């Protein structure tokens, strides 16, 4: 049997008496150590007048070190009121009721292991061969509905100190049902919860924060969802719509001509591959080594087909015949035909807007000069 150098001169009985002390020292050196952080939980701006709940989340992050192949058990206790709820307050003492949960359905309240009825979840962390382990857990929050009387302003709550006590030790030392007190470690992990109550009137819709979602209002099940009747527009409104459409077509024409209905392939795309030296894929247009379309004529055809379809959809409700009526539209079309050629594409009362017909007429009058019809000089 190998004897440690410092014990070589001691009697065997003395060594056996010292053995428990060595085991205790080893156990103390190998005790687990954990660190924790909890992100702030923000409901954003809420409209309590609609009587709906608002949801938000926070993230608990934990990292532990310990003996390989051991399991560290974490008992995360967040203090809770005797009635099982939590509140935020504004600077004047007004209250806003909310709660924290351990499940996404917001059913199981995240409580404390020191509470008689509302418990907290336990978290087991396996320690790897590198003597480390960690992960994250989501804390789900919900602002209670039916708080229409809450005053506007900023509400906050901070759970800290003894109300946020995280106990941990090896799982072999015990369960969270009887929290580890003497042997395990315990730290306080503060978490802040905030919400801003806005004043947007009794009929306003809920404002959902970037990190929040609200549940569906059950009262909307019997609401009539039929679309409203189409808005009646004046002639000037229709002309403004047409001008806006034409401007948008001009701004997008160059981009559509280049890219069509699909984007150009990029070498960094996950689903592209080399085909005859070109980058190609099922969801993009093949390009050569310089990034230019391999078949520009196909790109052009795609763009033209897309523009034709969009044009047909637009002209269906914006043709001169639709916006001006048959008599006025036909009168404009006849003058256009007299100033241009009878088959000019811009003179159709059914296929052109009134502005397009007027533009074609003006160009025809300018081209004819002194030989133009009389109406060219009177308009």
Coordinates of C-alpha atoms in Angstrom, one line a residue:
X1 CA 0.0 0.0 0.0
X2 CA 1.3 3.4 -0.9
X3 CA 1.8 5.8 2.0
X4 CA 1.7 9.6 1.5
X5 CA 5.1 11.1 2.4
X6 CA 3.8 13.3 5.2
X7 CA 2.0 10.3 6.8
X8 CA 4.9 7.8 6.5
X9 CA 6.0 8.3 10.1
X10 CA 2.6 8.1 11.7
X11 CA 1.1 5.0 13.2
X12 CA -1.6 3.3 11.2
X13 CA -4.2 3.9 13.8
X14 CA -3.6 7.7 13.6
X15 CA -4.0 7.6 9.8
X16 CA -7.4 5.9 10.2
X17 CA -8.5 8.5 12.7
X18 CA -7.5 11.3 10.3
X19 CA -9.2 9.8 7.2
X20 CA -12.7 11.3 7.9
X21 CA -11.0 14.8 8.1
X22 CA -9.4 14.2 4.7
X23 CA -12.8 13.1 3.2
X24 CA -14.5 16.2 4.7
X25 CA -11.8 18.5 3.2
X26 CA -12.2 16.9 -0.2
X27 CA -16.0 17.2 0.0
X28 CA -15.7 20.9 0.9
X29 CA -13.3 21.5 -2.0
X30 CA -15.7 19.8 -4.5
X31 CA -18.9 21.5 -3.5
X32 CA -20.8 22.9 -6.5
X33 CA -20.7 26.6 -7.4
X34 CA -23.4 28.3 -9.5
X35 CA -24.1 31.8 -10.9
X36 CA -27.4 33.2 -12.0
X37 CA -28.9 36.1 -13.9
X38 CA -32.5 37.0 -14.8
X39 CA -33.3 39.4 -17.6
X40 CA -35.8 42.2 -16.9
X41 CA -39.4 41.4 -17.8
X42 CA -41.2 44.2 -19.6
X43 CA -44.9 44.3 -20.7
X44 CA -44.3 47.4 -22.7
X45 CA -47.2 49.8 -23.1
X46 CA -50.5 48.3 -22.3
X47 CA -54.1 49.5 -22.7
X48 CA -56.0 48.2 -19.7
X49 CA -59.3 49.7 -20.9
X50 CA -59.8 46.7 -23.2
X51 CA -59.9 44.3 -20.3
X52 CA -57.5 41.8 -21.9
X53 CA -54.4 40.1 -20.4
X54 CA -50.9 40.9 -21.6
X55 CA -48.0 38.4 -21.7
X56 CA -44.3 38.8 -21.5
X57 CA -41.3 36.6 -20.7
X58 CA -37.9 36.7 -18.9
X59 CA -34.9 34.4 -19.1
X60 CA -33.2 32.8 -16.2
X61 CA -29.6 31.9 -17.1
X62 CA -27.5 29.6 -14.8
X63 CA -24.0 28.2 -14.9
X64 CA -22.5 25.6 -12.5
X65 CA -19.3 23.9 -11.8
X66 CA -18.8 20.7 -9.8
X67 CA -17.8 17.1 -9.8
X68 CA -18.0 15.3 -13.2
X69 CA -21.2 13.2 -13.7
X70 CA -22.9 14.7 -10.7
X71 CA -26.2 16.6 -10.9
X72 CA -26.6 20.0 -9.3
X73 CA -30.2 20.7 -8.1
X74 CA -31.3 24.3 -8.2
X75 CA -34.3 25.4 -6.1
X76 CA -35.3 28.9 -7.5
X77 CA -37.7 30.6 -5.1
X78 CA -39.4 33.8 -6.0
X79 CA -41.5 35.3 -3.2
X80 CA -45.2 35.6 -3.6
X81 CA -48.1 37.2 -1.7
X82 CA -50.3 35.2 0.6
X83 CA -53.1 35.3 -1.9
X84 CA -50.9 33.9 -4.7
X85 CA -50.6 37.1 -6.7
X86 CA -47.9 39.7 -7.4
X87 CA -48.3 43.4 -7.9
X88 CA -46.5 46.3 -9.5
X89 CA -46.9 49.8 -8.2
X90 CA -46.5 53.3 -9.6
X91 CA -44.8 56.2 -7.7
X92 CA -48.1 57.1 -6.0
X93 CA -48.9 53.6 -4.8
X94 CA -51.4 52.5 -7.4
X95 CA -51.3 48.8 -8.1
X96 CA -51.3 46.6 -11.2
X97 CA -51.7 42.8 -10.6
X98 CA -49.6 40.3 -12.5
X99 CA -48.0 36.9 -11.9
X100 CA -45.1 34.7 -12.9
X101 CA -45.4 31.2 -14.2
X102 CA -43.2 28.2 -15.1
X103 CA -45.2 27.1 -18.1
X104 CA -46.1 28.8 -21.4
X105 CA -49.8 28.3 -20.7
X106 CA -49.5 30.5 -17.7
X107 CA -51.2 27.9 -15.4
X108 CA -48.5 26.9 -12.9
X109 CA -47.5 29.9 -10.8
X110 CA -43.8 30.3 -10.1
X111 CA -43.7 30.5 -6.3
X112 CA -41.3 29.6 -3.5
X113 CA -40.2 26.4 -1.9
X114 CA -40.7 28.1 1.4
X115 CA -44.4 28.7 0.6
X116 CA -46.9 26.2 1.9
X117 CA -48.9 25.9 -1.3
X118 CA -47.4 27.8 -4.3
X119 CA -44.1 26.0 -5.1
X120 CA -41.3 26.8 -7.5
X121 CA -39.9 24.5 -10.2
X122 CA -36.7 22.6 -9.5
X123 CA -33.9 22.6 -12.1
X124 CA -31.4 19.7 -12.4
X125 CA -28.0 20.5 -14.1
X126 CA -25.9 17.6 -15.2
X127 CA -22.2 18.3 -14.7
X128 CA -20.0 17.3 -17.7
X129 CA -16.6 15.7 -17.7
X130 CA -15.2 19.3 -18.0
X131 CA -16.8 19.9 -14.6
X132 CA -19.3 22.5 -15.9
X133 CA -23.0 22.6 -16.7
X134 CA -25.6 25.3 -17.4
X135 CA -28.6 26.4 -19.4
X136 CA -31.6 28.7 -19.4
X137 CA -35.2 28.6 -18.2
X138 CA -38.1 30.9 -19.3
X139 CA -40.1 32.8 -16.8
X140 CA -43.5 33.5 -18.2
X141 CA -45.4 36.6 -17.0
X142 CA -49.0 37.7 -17.4
X143 CA -50.7 40.9 -16.6
X144 CA -54.2 40.1 -15.2
X145 CA -57.2 41.2 -17.3
X146 CA -60.1 43.4 -16.0
X147 CA -57.9 46.1 -14.5
X148 CA -59.7 48.9 -16.4
X149 CA -59.5 51.3 -13.4
X150 CA -55.7 51.3 -13.3
X151 CA -54.3 54.8 -13.5
X152 CA -51.9 55.7 -16.4
X153 CA -48.2 55.7 -15.6
X154 CA -45.2 53.5 -15.2
X155 CA -45.5 50.5 -12.8
X156 CA -42.6 48.5 -11.4
X157 CA -41.8 45.6 -9.2
X158 CA -38.4 44.2 -8.1
X159 CA -38.2 40.8 -6.4
X160 CA -34.9 40.7 -4.5
X161 CA -33.2 39.8 -1.2
X162 CA -34.8 37.0 0.7
X163 CA -37.8 37.0 -1.7
X164 CA -35.5 35.8 -4.5
X165 CA -33.4 33.0 -2.8
X166 CA -31.9 30.4 -5.1
X167 CA -30.6 27.3 -3.1
X168 CA -28.5 24.6 -4.8
X169 CA -26.4 21.6 -4.1
X170 CA -25.9 18.1 -5.5
X171 CA -29.2 16.3 -6.1
X172 CA -27.9 13.5 -3.8
X173 CA -28.1 15.9 -0.9
X174 CA -31.9 16.3 -1.0
X175 CA -34.9 17.6 -2.9
X176 CA -36.4 21.1 -3.2
X177 CA -39.4 19.8 -1.2
X178 CA -37.2 20.2 1.9
X179 CA -34.8 22.9 0.8
X180 CA -31.1 22.4 1.5
X181 CA -30.1 24.9 4.2
X182 CA -26.9 24.0 5.9
X183 CA -24.9 22.0 3.3
X184 CA -25.9 23.8 0.1
X185 CA -25.3 27.3 -1.1
X186 CA -28.0 30.0 -1.4
X187 CA -27.8 33.3 -3.3
X188 CA -30.3 36.1 -4.1
X189 CA -31.1 36.7 -7.8
X190 CA -33.1 40.0 -8.3
X191 CA -35.6 40.4 -11.2
X192 CA -37.5 43.5 -12.2
X193 CA -40.9 43.7 -13.9
X194 CA -42.2 46.8 -15.6
X195 CA -45.3 48.0 -17.5
X196 CA -46.6 51.3 -18.7
X197 CA -50.3 51.9 -18.7
X198 CA -51.3 54.2 -21.6
X199 CA -54.5 56.2 -22.0
X200 CA -55.9 55.6 -25.4
X201 CA -59.6 55.8 -24.8
X202 CA -62.2 53.1 -24.0
X203 CA -62.4 51.8 -27.6
X204 CA -58.7 51.5 -28.4
X205 CA -57.0 48.2 -29.4
X206 CA -54.3 46.6 -27.3
X207 CA -50.7 47.8 -27.8
X208 CA -48.4 44.7 -27.7
X209 CA -44.8 45.2 -26.7
X210 CA -42.0 43.7 -28.9
X211 CA -41.5 40.9 -26.4
X212 CA -45.1 40.4 -25.4
X213 CA -48.3 38.8 -26.8
X214 CA -51.9 39.0 -25.7
X215 CA -54.4 36.2 -25.7
X216 CA -57.3 36.2 -28.1
X217 CA -60.3 38.1 -26.8
X218 CA -63.0 35.4 -26.4
X219 CA -65.6 38.1 -26.9
X220 CA -64.8 38.5 -30.5
X221 CA -66.2 35.0 -31.4
X222 CA -69.7 36.4 -32.2
X223 CA -68.6 39.7 -33.7
X224 CA -69.7 40.2 -37.3
X225 CA -66.5 40.0 -39.4
X226 CA -68.1 40.9 -42.8
X227 CA -65.9 43.3 -44.8
X228 CA -67.1 46.9 -44.8
X229 CA -68.7 48.3 -48.0
X230 CA -66.2 49.7 -50.6
X231 CA -65.3 53.3 -50.1
X232 CA -66.8 55.7 -52.6
X233 CA -64.1 57.9 -54.1
X234 CA -64.4 61.1 -55.9
X235 CA -62.9 61.7 -59.4
X236 CA -59.9 63.6 -57.9
X237 CA -59.3 60.7 -55.4
X238 CA -59.3 58.2 -58.3
X239 CA -56.9 60.4 -60.3
X240 CA -54.6 60.6 -57.3
X241 CA -54.6 56.8 -57.0
X242 CA -53.7 56.5 -60.6
X243 CA -50.9 59.0 -60.3
X244 CA -49.6 57.1 -57.3
X245 CA -49.7 53.8 -59.2
X246 CA -47.9 55.2 -62.2
X247 CA -45.1 56.6 -59.9
X248 CA -44.7 53.2 -58.2
X249 CA -44.5 51.5 -61.5
X250 CA -41.7 53.8 -62.6
X251 CA -39.8 53.3 -59.3
X252 CA -40.0 49.5 -59.5
X253 CA -39.5 48.9 -63.2
X254 CA -35.7 48.7 -63.1
X255 CA -35.7 46.3 -60.1
X256 CA -38.4 44.0 -61.6
X257 CA -36.5 43.9 -64.9
X258 CA -33.4 42.6 -63.2
X259 CA -34.8 40.2 -60.7
X260 CA -38.3 39.1 -61.9
X261 CA -40.3 37.2 -59.4
X262 CA -37.3 35.5 -57.9
X263 CA -34.1 36.9 -56.4
X264 CA -30.7 36.3 -58.0
X265 CA -28.7 33.4 -56.6
X266 CA -25.9 34.1 -54.2
X267 CA -22.9 31.9 -53.5
X268 CA -23.8 32.1 -49.8
X269 CA -27.3 30.7 -50.2
X270 CA -27.7 27.3 -48.6
X271 CA -29.6 25.7 -51.4
X272 CA -27.5 26.8 -54.4
X273 CA -24.9 24.7 -56.3
X274 CA -22.6 25.0 -59.3
X275 CA -24.1 24.0 -62.7
X276 CA -21.8 24.4 -65.6
X277 CA -19.8 27.0 -63.7
X278 CA -22.9 29.0 -62.7
X279 CA -24.6 29.3 -59.3
X280 CA -28.2 27.9 -59.5
X281 CA -30.9 26.9 -57.1
X282 CA -34.6 26.1 -57.0
X283 CA -35.6 29.4 -55.4
X284 CA -33.4 31.9 -57.3
X285 CA -32.3 32.9 -60.8
X286 CA -29.0 31.4 -61.9
X287 CA -26.0 33.8 -62.1
X288 CA -22.6 33.6 -63.5
X289 CA -19.3 34.2 -61.6
X290 CA -19.8 38.0 -61.9
X291 CA -23.3 37.8 -60.3
X292 CA -25.2 38.6 -63.5
X293 CA -28.2 36.5 -64.7
X294 CA -27.3 33.6 -66.9
X295 CA -30.4 33.9 -69.0
X296 CA -31.3 37.6 -69.0
X297 CA -34.1 37.0 -71.6
X298 CA -35.9 34.7 -69.1
X299 CA -35.6 37.3 -66.4
X300 CA -37.1 39.9 -68.7
X301 CA -40.0 37.6 -69.6
X302 CA -40.7 37.0 -65.9
X303 CA -40.7 40.7 -65.2
X304 CA -43.0 41.5 -68.1
X305 CA -45.4 38.7 -67.1
X306 CA -45.6 40.0 -63.6
X307 CA -46.1 43.6 -64.8
X308 CA -48.9 42.5 -67.2
X309 CA -50.7 40.7 -64.4
X310 CA -50.4 43.7 -62.0
X311 CA -51.5 46.0 -64.8
X312 CA -54.6 43.9 -65.5
X313 CA -55.6 43.9 -61.8
X314 CA -55.2 47.6 -61.5
X315 CA -57.0 48.6 -64.7
X316 CA -60.0 46.5 -63.8
X317 CA -61.0 49.2 -61.3
X318 CA -59.2 52.2 -62.7
X319 CA -60.0 52.3 -66.4
X320 CA -61.4 55.5 -67.8
X321 CA -64.7 53.8 -68.5
X322 CA -65.0 52.8 -64.8
X323 CA -64.0 56.2 -63.3
X324 CA -65.6 58.6 -65.8
X325 CA -68.5 56.7 -67.2
X326 CA -69.1 55.6 -70.8
X327 CA -70.0 59.0 -72.4
X328 CA -67.1 61.0 -71.1
X329 CA -64.6 58.1 -71.5
X330 CA -65.6 57.5 -75.1
X331 CA -65.4 61.3 -75.9
X332 CA -61.8 61.3 -74.6
X333 CA -60.9 58.2 -76.5
X334 CA -62.3 59.6 -79.8
X335 CA -60.3 62.8 -79.4
X336 CA -57.2 60.7 -78.7
X337 CA -57.7 58.6 -81.8
X338 CA -58.1 61.8 -83.9
X339 CA -54.8 63.2 -82.5
X340 CA -52.9 59.9 -82.9
X341 CA -53.5 56.8 -84.9
X342 CA -56.7 54.9 -84.6
X343 CA -54.9 51.9 -83.1
X344 CA -52.9 53.8 -80.6
X345 CA -52.5 51.7 -77.4
X346 CA -53.1 54.7 -75.1
X347 CA -56.6 55.6 -76.5
X348 CA -58.7 52.7 -75.2
X349 CA -61.4 53.7 -72.7
X350 CA -61.4 50.1 -71.3
X351 CA -57.7 49.5 -71.2
X352 CA -56.3 52.9 -70.1
X353 CA -56.9 55.4 -67.4
X354 CA -58.3 58.8 -68.2
X355 CA -54.9 60.4 -67.5
X356 CA -53.2 58.0 -69.9
X357 CA -55.7 58.9 -72.6
X358 CA -55.1 62.6 -72.0
X359 CA -51.3 62.1 -72.1
X360 CA -51.5 60.2 -75.4
X361 CA -53.8 62.9 -76.8
X362 CA -51.4 65.7 -75.8
X363 CA -48.4 63.9 -77.4
X364 CA -50.4 63.5 -80.6
X365 CA -51.3 67.1 -80.7
X366 CA -47.7 68.1 -80.1
X367 CA -46.5 65.8 -82.9
X368 CA -49.1 67.1 -85.5
X369 CA -48.3 70.7 -84.7
X370 CA -50.3 73.2 -86.9
X371 CA -52.2 70.3 -88.6
X372 CA -53.6 69.1 -85.3
X373 CA -57.4 69.0 -84.8
X374 CA -59.0 72.2 -83.4
X375 CA -59.6 70.8 -79.9
X376 CA -55.8 70.5 -79.5
X377 CA -55.7 74.4 -79.4
X378 CA -58.7 74.9 -77.2
X379 CA -57.9 72.5 -74.3

